């Protein structure tokens, strides 16, 4: 079977731009669009309300997301939707672990930290 | 048919649908995400489970084959890191794009972090991990 080649760069960029446009249309039509320099009240209460700490938390969180998804070979879409949709054991394990970790860390942020 | 034009059109349709749906479900909202992870509101868990159920049925109908994939050494630690980052930043990893599109400008920092994390993983895999899964090489 021929190996599936990655989509051309223009298609990948088009996907990301389309996600942006789709998200903007949803926010604008629902009246939720608002340019802001924070991540909302919940983030301020649960994680931090200090701007510098917020930047640090978002950056570190982003690094963990990028590193983790690459290391695990997928994210909530790749493993969670696509892989679980194919009932692939590796995706079911990865999804259980990242949802479980998300639950644990969220409870720690909410109740402990 | 896998022509470049067909892939481009498919990506645009899928991207628009993903961004619109994810934003409306609430995955771009940190408050909603935290309520899901702390079981205060199961709506988004059910939305995710519903999406998986639909995909299972559709893939079975169109006979999509399982891609080769084994539970290699990077899966569990990678998923732990991803789950931790998701709970802290609210990004998973296309979500920050939707957050920026909704007006949350600090999510640009999350996007920058994700790019750094991906590159860091590639570097670490080449130098230390040597995983043959292709996880950090794709």
Short mmCIF file of C-alpha atoms in Angstrom, two decimals, chain A:
data_model
loop_
_atom_site.label_atom_id
_atom_site.label_comp_id
_atom_site.label_asym_id
_atom_site.label_seq_id
_atom_site.Cartn_x
_atom_site.Cartn_y
_atom_site.Cartn_z
CA UNK A 1 0.00 0.00 0.00
CA UNK A 2 1.32 3.43 -0.93
CA UNK A 3 2.46 5.55 1.99
CA UNK A 4 0.15 8.50 2.61
CA UNK A 5 2.17 11.64 1.98
CA UNK A 6 1.74 14.66 4.25
CA UNK A 7 -0.56 17.39 2.92
CA UNK A 8 1.26 20.20 1.09
CA UNK A 9 2.22 23.23 3.18
CA UNK A 10 -0.43 25.41 1.55
CA UNK A 11 -3.13 22.92 2.61
CA UNK A 12 -1.80 22.84 6.18
CA UNK A 13 -1.78 26.65 6.34
CA UNK A 14 -5.29 26.72 4.84
CA UNK A 15 -6.46 24.33 7.58
CA UNK A 16 -5.09 26.55 10.36
CA UNK A 17 -6.54 29.72 8.80
CA UNK A 18 -9.90 27.98 8.37
CA UNK A 19 -9.92 26.95 12.04
CA UNK A 20 -9.32 30.63 12.88
CA UNK A 21 -12.09 31.86 10.57
CA UNK A 22 -14.53 29.21 11.82
CA UNK A 23 -13.80 30.16 15.43
CA UNK A 24 -14.16 33.86 14.67
CA UNK A 25 -17.51 33.37 12.90
CA UNK A 26 -18.80 31.35 15.87
CA UNK A 27 -17.66 33.97 18.39
CA UNK A 28 -18.89 36.94 16.33
CA UNK A 29 -22.31 35.51 15.50
CA UNK A 30 -22.87 34.53 19.14
CA UNK A 31 -21.86 38.00 20.34
CA UNK A 32 -18.91 36.60 22.30
CA UNK A 33 -16.09 38.24 20.33
CA UNK A 34 -14.17 40.69 22.48
CA UNK A 35 -10.49 41.64 22.19
CA UNK A 36 -8.96 41.20 25.64
CA UNK A 37 -5.58 40.88 27.29
CA UNK A 38 -6.59 38.19 29.79
CA UNK A 39 -7.86 34.62 29.47
CA UNK A 40 -11.13 35.23 31.31
CA UNK A 41 -12.31 35.25 34.93
CA UNK A 42 -11.96 31.51 35.44
CA UNK A 43 -8.29 31.49 34.38
CA UNK A 44 -7.63 34.47 36.67
CA UNK A 45 -9.25 32.71 39.63
CA UNK A 46 -7.96 29.18 39.04
CA UNK A 47 -4.46 29.71 37.57
CA UNK A 48 -3.32 33.29 38.12
CA UNK A 49 -4.52 36.88 37.82
CA UNK A 50 -1.00 38.33 37.50
CA UNK A 51 -0.15 39.25 33.87
CA UNK A 52 3.48 38.06 33.97
CA UNK A 53 2.55 34.79 35.69
CA UNK A 54 -0.26 34.34 33.13
CA UNK A 55 2.21 34.68 30.25
CA UNK A 56 4.52 32.19 31.96
CA UNK A 57 1.72 29.68 32.62
CA UNK A 58 0.44 29.89 29.06
CA UNK A 59 3.94 29.48 27.61
CA UNK A 60 4.87 26.55 29.85
CA UNK A 61 1.45 24.98 29.23
CA UNK A 62 1.95 25.42 25.49
CA UNK A 63 5.41 23.82 25.60
CA UNK A 64 3.97 20.83 27.50
CA UNK A 65 1.15 20.53 24.95
CA UNK A 66 3.54 20.71 21.98
CA UNK A 67 6.13 18.37 23.49
CA UNK A 68 3.53 15.95 24.82
CA UNK A 69 1.49 15.65 21.64
CA UNK A 70 4.63 15.02 19.58
CA UNK A 71 5.96 12.47 22.07
CA UNK A 72 2.61 10.67 22.37
CA UNK A 73 2.07 10.79 18.61
CA UNK A 74 -1.23 12.67 18.74
CA UNK A 75 -3.56 15.00 20.62
CA UNK A 76 -7.23 15.18 21.50
CA UNK A 77 -8.06 15.16 17.77
CA UNK A 78 -5.42 12.74 16.47
CA UNK A 79 -5.65 10.16 19.28
CA UNK A 80 -8.92 11.22 20.93
CA UNK A 81 -11.20 11.49 17.91
CA UNK A 82 -9.43 9.89 14.96
CA UNK A 83 -7.57 7.12 16.78
CA UNK A 84 -10.38 6.24 19.22
CA UNK A 85 -12.76 6.38 16.25
CA UNK A 86 -10.66 3.60 14.72
CA UNK A 87 -10.59 1.78 18.07
CA UNK A 88 -6.78 1.78 18.03
CA UNK A 89 -5.33 0.56 21.37
CA UNK A 90 -2.52 3.15 21.33
CA UNK A 91 -5.05 5.98 20.96
CA UNK A 92 -7.38 4.61 23.64
CA UNK A 93 -4.45 4.42 26.09
CA UNK A 94 -3.21 7.92 25.18
CA UNK A 95 -6.71 9.42 25.46
CA UNK A 96 -7.33 7.80 28.85
CA UNK A 97 -3.98 9.09 30.12
CA UNK A 98 -4.29 12.69 28.89
CA UNK A 99 -7.91 13.01 30.04
CA UNK A 100 -6.99 11.45 33.38
CA UNK A 101 -4.04 13.81 33.79
CA UNK A 102 -6.23 16.76 32.79
CA UNK A 103 -8.71 15.81 35.51
CA UNK A 104 -5.97 15.43 38.13
CA UNK A 105 -4.21 18.70 37.31
CA UNK A 106 -7.51 20.61 37.07
CA UNK A 107 -8.56 19.38 40.53
CA UNK A 108 -5.13 20.38 41.88
CA UNK A 109 -5.46 23.86 40.37
CA UNK A 110 -9.05 24.23 41.55
CA UNK A 111 -8.86 22.82 45.07
CA UNK A 112 -5.21 22.78 46.17
CA UNK A 113 -3.14 25.41 44.39
#
